[in-house]
Amino acid sequence: MKQGAAQAWEGLKSTAEGVWKWLDEHKGLVAGGVVGLAAAVLILATGSLTLPVVLTALAAGGGAFLFGWLYQQSGPKPGLQGWLEAFALAGTGAVMGYLLGQGGAMLAGLVKKAGWTAIWKLFVGKGIVGGVSSGISYGLLTPRDQWSIGGLATAVGVGIITEMLAQPAAKAAVVSILGTIEAMRRKELTWQTPLREFGKSFLLEQPGNKAYNRLFGRSVGKGLGWLSGKGISISPPNFVMRVANRVSWDVIKSKLFGM
């Protein structure tokens, strides 16, 4: 009996060591799962089971798991430092997902209030401008040897989404998520990456920072006015001017801030 107890203890200890080893080797997935589940439960527990709240909870939980998975793919550091980085990234992912979920909830509320016609008008009025201008910016700012169909599709899609999202924080969250994915792809991901990308984008998205954009628009308008005064009739549609403004703003951000 004593021998059987000793064997059982050794077996239990071996199993526990195996489980811990697996957990330690998969820090990113563990942190993403724990933080994601906790964030989703907390949001659902403190709010009503309405579509906006559910969307926000799913986005927060999904953001945490995504960032944890990205950390796992980038190669978690050993020991306590790895665990701290994993949970820091997962927590940041939950915040980014929450902010993006808030933007999605805003669109869901718009649908509930005004119907899908409102979303269609928003897409036509802003989304198409964002998609076209982002596609042009991708072509202008991406080196030819780095062009890809996937990269262009991502640029267009993100341009549509960010232009339709009225909240600067939600737009910055999209940039932060993409910046984190790109850092993982380059094997340069750290826990500061999403915060740095969010901060740069959030500051640039503030209304006051659109001065460069408006200045470009005024310059183009003056040039067209001069041509008109010379008897040359050029009146481009508003769509063209808005795309030109967005592209110029993308170029300025890229040159000044490396975004």
CSV table of C-alpha atoms in Angstrom, one decimal:
chain,number,residue,atom,x,y,z
A,1,MET,CA,0.0,0.0,0.0
A,2,LYS,CA,2.9,2.3,0.9
A,3,GLN,CA,4.5,1.5,-2.4
A,4,GLY,CA,1.3,2.2,-4.3
A,5,ALA,CA,0.9,5.6,-2.6
A,6,ALA,CA,4.5,6.5,-3.6
A,7,GLN,CA,3.9,5.5,-7.2
A,8,ALA,CA,0.7,7.5,-7.3
A,9,TRP,CA,2.5,10.5,-5.9
A,10,GLU,CA,5.3,10.2,-8.4
A,11,GLY,CA,2.7,9.9,-11.2
A,12,LEU,CA,0.8,12.9,-9.9
A,13,LYS,CA,4.0,14.9,-9.6
A,14,SER,CA,5.1,13.9,-13.2
A,15,THR,CA,1.7,14.9,-14.5
A,16,ALA,CA,1.8,18.3,-12.7
A,17,GLU,CA,5.3,18.9,-14.1
A,18,GLY,CA,4.2,18.1,-17.6
A,19,VAL,CA,1.2,20.4,-17.3
A,20,TRP,CA,3.3,23.2,-16.0
A,21,LYS,CA,5.9,22.7,-18.7
A,22,TRP,CA,3.1,23.0,-21.3
A,23,LEU,CA,1.7,26.1,-19.7
A,24,ASP,CA,5.1,27.7,-19.5
A,25,GLU,CA,5.8,26.9,-23.2
A,26,HIS,CA,2.4,28.4,-24.2
A,27,LYS,CA,2.4,31.6,-22.1
A,28,GLY,CA,0.8,33.7,-24.8
A,29,LEU,CA,-2.2,31.4,-25.3
A,30,VAL,CA,-2.7,30.9,-21.6
A,31,ALA,CA,-2.6,34.7,-20.9
A,32,GLY,CA,-4.8,35.4,-23.9
A,33,GLY,CA,-7.4,32.9,-22.8
A,34,VAL,CA,-7.5,33.9,-19.2
A,35,VAL,CA,-7.6,37.7,-19.8
A,36,GLY,CA,-10.0,37.3,-22.8
A,37,LEU,CA,-12.5,35.2,-20.7
A,38,ALA,CA,-12.2,37.5,-17.7
A,39,ALA,CA,-12.7,40.7,-19.9
A,40,ALA,CA,-15.7,39.2,-21.7
A,41,VAL,CA,-17.4,38.0,-18.4
A,42,LEU,CA,-16.8,41.3,-16.7
A,43,ILE,CA,-18.3,43.3,-19.5
A,44,LEU,CA,-21.3,41.0,-19.7
A,45,ALA,CA,-21.8,41.0,-16.0
A,46,THR,CA,-21.8,44.8,-15.7
A,47,GLY,CA,-24.0,45.5,-18.6
A,48,SER,CA,-27.2,44.3,-20.2
A,49,LEU,CA,-27.4,41.5,-22.8
A,50,THR,CA,-27.9,43.9,-25.7
A,51,LEU,CA,-26.2,43.7,-29.0
A,52,PRO,CA,-23.8,46.6,-28.4
A,53,VAL,CA,-22.7,45.0,-25.0
A,54,VAL,CA,-22.3,41.6,-26.5
A,55,LEU,CA,-20.3,43.0,-29.4
A,56,THR,CA,-18.0,44.9,-27.0
A,57,ALA,CA,-17.5,41.8,-24.8
A,58,LEU,CA,-16.6,39.6,-27.9
A,59,ALA,CA,-14.3,42.2,-29.2
A,60,ALA,CA,-12.5,42.6,-25.8
A,61,GLY,CA,-12.1,38.9,-25.4
A,62,GLY,CA,-11.1,38.4,-29.0
A,63,GLY,CA,-8.5,41.2,-28.7
A,64,ALA,CA,-6.9,39.6,-25.6
A,65,PHE,CA,-6.7,36.2,-27.2
A,66,LEU,CA,-5.3,37.7,-30.5
A,67,PHE,CA,-2.5,39.5,-28.7
A,68,GLY,CA,-1.7,36.5,-26.6
A,69,TRP,CA,-1.6,34.3,-29.8
A,70,LEU,CA,0.7,36.9,-31.5
A,71,TYR,CA,3.0,36.8,-28.5
A,72,GLN,CA,3.1,33.1,-28.7
A,73,GLN,CA,4.0,33.2,-32.4
A,74,SER,CA,6.8,35.7,-31.7
A,75,GLY,CA,8.5,33.3,-29.2
A,76,PRO,CA,7.7,33.9,-25.5
A,77,LYS,CA,10.6,34.7,-23.2
A,78,PRO,CA,11.4,32.2,-20.5
A,79,GLY,CA,10.5,32.6,-16.8
A,80,LEU,CA,8.7,35.4,-15.0
A,81,GLN,CA,9.5,38.0,-17.7
A,82,GLY,CA,7.7,36.0,-20.3
A,83,TRP,CA,4.6,35.6,-18.1
A,84,LEU,CA,4.6,39.4,-17.4
A,85,GLU,CA,4.9,40.3,-21.1
A,86,ALA,CA,2.2,37.7,-22.0
A,87,PHE,CA,-0.3,39.1,-19.6
A,88,ALA,CA,0.6,42.7,-20.4
A,89,LEU,CA,0.1,42.1,-24.1
A,90,ALA,CA,-3.2,40.2,-23.5
A,91,GLY,CA,-4.5,43.0,-21.3
A,92,THR,CA,-3.6,45.6,-23.9
A,93,GLY,CA,-5.3,43.5,-26.5
A,94,ALA,CA,-8.4,43.4,-24.4
A,95,VAL,CA,-8.4,47.2,-24.2
A,96,MET,CA,-7.9,47.6,-27.9
A,97,GLY,CA,-10.7,45.1,-28.6
A,98,TYR,CA,-12.9,47.0,-26.2
A,99,LEU,CA,-12.3,50.3,-27.9
A,100,LEU,CA,-12.9,48.7,-31.3
A,101,GLY,CA,-16.0,47.1,-29.9
A,102,GLN,CA,-17.3,50.5,-28.8
A,103,GLY,CA,-16.9,51.7,-32.4
A,104,GLY,CA,-18.8,48.6,-33.6
A,105,ALA,CA,-21.5,49.2,-31.0
A,106,MET,CA,-21.9,52.8,-32.3
A,107,LEU,CA,-22.6,51.4,-35.7
A,108,ALA,CA,-24.9,48.8,-34.3
A,109,GLY,CA,-26.8,51.6,-32.4
A,110,LEU,CA,-27.0,53.5,-35.7
A,111,VAL,CA,-28.6,50.5,-37.4
A,112,LYS,CA,-31.1,50.1,-34.6
A,113,LYS,CA,-32.0,53.8,-34.7
A,114,ALA,CA,-32.0,54.5,-38.4
A,115,GLY,CA,-31.8,51.1,-40.1
A,116,TRP,CA,-29.3,49.7,-42.5
A,117,THR,CA,-29.9,52.6,-44.8
A,118,ALA,CA,-27.9,54.8,-42.4
A,119,ILE,CA,-24.9,52.3,-42.6
A,120,TRP,CA,-25.2,52.3,-46.4
A,121,LYS,CA,-25.1,56.1,-46.5
A,122,LEU,CA,-22.1,56.1,-44.1
A,123,PHE,CA,-20.3,53.6,-46.4
A,124,VAL,CA,-21.0,55.6,-49.5
A,125,GLY,CA,-20.3,58.9,-47.8
A,126,LYS,CA,-17.1,57.9,-46.0
A,127,GLY,CA,-16.2,54.3,-46.4
A,128,ILE,CA,-15.6,54.4,-50.1
A,129,VAL,CA,-13.4,57.5,-49.7
A,130,GLY,CA,-11.4,55.7,-47.0
A,131,GLY,CA,-11.0,52.5,-49.1
A,132,VAL,CA,-10.0,54.3,-52.3
A,133,SER,CA,-7.6,56.7,-50.6
A,134,SER,CA,-6.0,53.9,-48.5
A,135,GLY,CA,-5.5,51.8,-51.7
A,136,ILE,CA,-3.8,54.8,-53.4
A,137,SER,CA,-1.7,55.5,-50.4
A,138,TYR,CA,-0.6,51.8,-50.2
A,139,GLY,CA,0.5,52.1,-53.8
A,140,LEU,CA,2.4,55.3,-53.2
A,141,LEU,CA,4.1,54.5,-49.9
A,142,THR,CA,4.8,50.7,-50.2
A,143,PRO,CA,8.1,49.8,-52.0
A,144,ARG,CA,7.4,47.9,-55.2
A,145,ASP,CA,9.2,44.8,-54.1
A,146,GLN,CA,6.8,44.6,-51.1
A,147,TRP,CA,3.5,45.0,-52.9
A,148,SER,CA,1.0,42.1,-52.5
A,149,ILE,CA,-2.7,41.5,-53.1
A,150,GLY,CA,-3.2,40.7,-49.5
A,151,GLY,CA,-1.5,44.0,-48.4
A,152,LEU,CA,-3.6,46.0,-50.8
A,153,ALA,CA,-6.8,44.3,-49.6
A,154,THR,CA,-5.9,44.9,-46.0
A,155,ALA,CA,-5.2,48.6,-46.7
A,156,VAL,CA,-8.5,49.1,-48.5
A,157,GLY,CA,-10.5,47.2,-45.8
A,158,VAL,CA,-8.9,49.1,-43.0
A,159,GLY,CA,-9.4,52.4,-44.8
A,160,ILE,CA,-13.1,51.6,-45.1
A,161,ILE,CA,-13.5,50.6,-41.5
A,162,THR,CA,-11.5,53.5,-40.0
A,163,GLU,CA,-13.3,56.1,-42.0
A,164,MET,CA,-16.7,54.8,-40.9
A,165,LEU,CA,-15.6,54.7,-37.3
A,166,ALA,CA,-16.3,58.2,-35.9
A,167,GLN,CA,-14.4,57.7,-32.7
A,168,PRO,CA,-10.6,58.5,-32.7
A,169,ALA,CA,-10.0,55.8,-30.1
A,170,ALA,CA,-11.6,53.1,-32.2
A,171,LYS,CA,-9.6,54.2,-35.3
A,172,ALA,CA,-6.4,54.2,-33.2
A,173,ALA,CA,-7.2,50.7,-31.9
A,174,VAL,CA,-7.4,49.4,-35.5
A,175,VAL,CA,-3.9,50.9,-36.2
A,176,SER,CA,-2.6,49.4,-32.9
A,177,ILE,CA,-3.9,45.9,-33.8
A,178,LEU,CA,-2.3,46.1,-37.3
A,179,GLY,CA,0.9,47.4,-35.9
A,180,THR,CA,1.1,44.6,-33.4
A,181,ILE,CA,0.5,42.0,-36.2
A,182,GLU,CA,3.2,43.6,-38.3
A,183,ALA,CA,5.7,43.6,-35.4
A,184,MET,CA,5.0,39.9,-34.8
A,185,ARG,CA,5.6,39.2,-38.4
A,186,ARG,CA,9.0,41.0,-38.2
A,187,LYS,CA,9.8,39.2,-34.9
A,188,GLU,CA,10.0,42.6,-33.2
A,189,LEU,CA,7.0,42.4,-30.9
A,190,THR,CA,7.3,43.7,-27.4
A,191,TRP,CA,4.6,44.6,-24.8
A,192,GLN,CA,5.1,48.3,-25.7
A,193,THR,CA,4.3,47.8,-29.4
A,194,PRO,CA,0.5,48.2,-29.3
A,195,LEU,CA,0.6,51.1,-26.8
A,196,ARG,CA,3.1,53.0,-29.0
A,197,GLU,CA,1.1,52.4,-32.2
A,198,PHE,CA,-2.1,53.4,-30.4
A,199,GLY,CA,-0.6,56.6,-29.0
A,200,LYS,CA,0.8,57.8,-32.3
A,201,SER,CA,-2.4,57.2,-34.1
A,202,PHE,CA,-4.7,58.6,-31.4
A,203,LEU,CA,-2.7,61.9,-31.3
A,204,LEU,CA,-2.8,62.2,-35.1
A,205,GLU,CA,-6.5,61.5,-35.3
A,206,GLN,CA,-7.4,64.5,-33.1
A,207,PRO,CA,-9.3,67.2,-35.1
A,208,GLY,CA,-6.5,69.8,-34.5
A,209,ASN,CA,-4.0,67.7,-36.3
A,210,LYS,CA,-5.9,67.8,-39.5
A,211,ALA,CA,-4.4,71.2,-40.3
A,212,TYR,CA,-2.0,69.7,-42.8
A,213,ASN,CA,-4.9,68.0,-44.5
A,214,ARG,CA,-7.1,71.1,-44.7
A,215,LEU,CA,-4.1,73.2,-45.9
A,216,PHE,CA,-3.6,70.8,-48.8
A,217,GLY,CA,-7.3,71.1,-49.7
A,218,ARG,CA,-7.2,74.9,-49.6
A,219,SER,CA,-4.0,74.9,-51.8
A,220,VAL,CA,-5.7,72.7,-54.3
A,221,GLY,CA,-8.8,74.9,-54.2
A,222,LYS,CA,-6.8,78.1,-54.8
A,223,GLY,CA,-5.1,76.4,-57.8
A,224,LEU,CA,-8.4,75.4,-59.3
A,225,GLY,CA,-9.7,78.9,-58.7
A,226,TRP,CA,-6.7,80.4,-60.5
A,227,LEU,CA,-7.3,78.0,-63.5
A,228,SER,CA,-11.0,79.0,-63.5
A,229,GLY,CA,-10.0,82.7,-63.6
A,230,LYS,CA,-7.9,81.9,-66.7
A,231,GLY,CA,-11.0,80.5,-68.4
A,232,ILE,CA,-10.1,76.9,-67.8
A,233,SER,CA,-13.2,75.2,-66.3
A,234,ILE,CA,-12.2,72.4,-63.9
A,235,SER,CA,-14.7,71.4,-61.2
A,236,PRO,CA,-13.8,67.9,-59.8
A,237,PRO,CA,-16.4,66.2,-57.7
A,238,ASN,CA,-16.2,66.4,-53.9
A,239,PHE,CA,-15.2,62.7,-53.9
A,240,VAL,CA,-11.9,63.4,-55.7
A,241,MET,CA,-11.0,66.3,-53.4
A,242,ARG,CA,-11.7,64.2,-50.3
A,243,VAL,CA,-9.6,61.3,-51.6
A,244,ALA,CA,-6.8,63.7,-52.5
A,245,ASN,CA,-6.9,65.1,-48.9
A,246,ARG,CA,-6.8,61.7,-47.3
A,247,VAL,CA,-3.9,60.6,-49.5
A,248,SER,CA,-1.9,63.7,-48.7
A,249,TRP,CA,-2.6,63.2,-45.0
A,250,ASP,CA,-1.4,59.6,-45.3
A,251,VAL,CA,1.8,60.8,-47.0
A,252,ILE,CA,2.5,63.4,-44.3
A,253,LYS,CA,2.0,60.9,-41.5
A,254,SER,CA,4.3,58.4,-43.2
A,255,LYS,CA,7.1,61.0,-43.8
A,256,LEU,CA,6.8,62.6,-40.3
A,257,PHE,CA,5.9,59.8,-38.1
A,258,GLY,CA,6.8,56.6,-40.0
A,259,MET,CA,3.2,55.4,-40.0
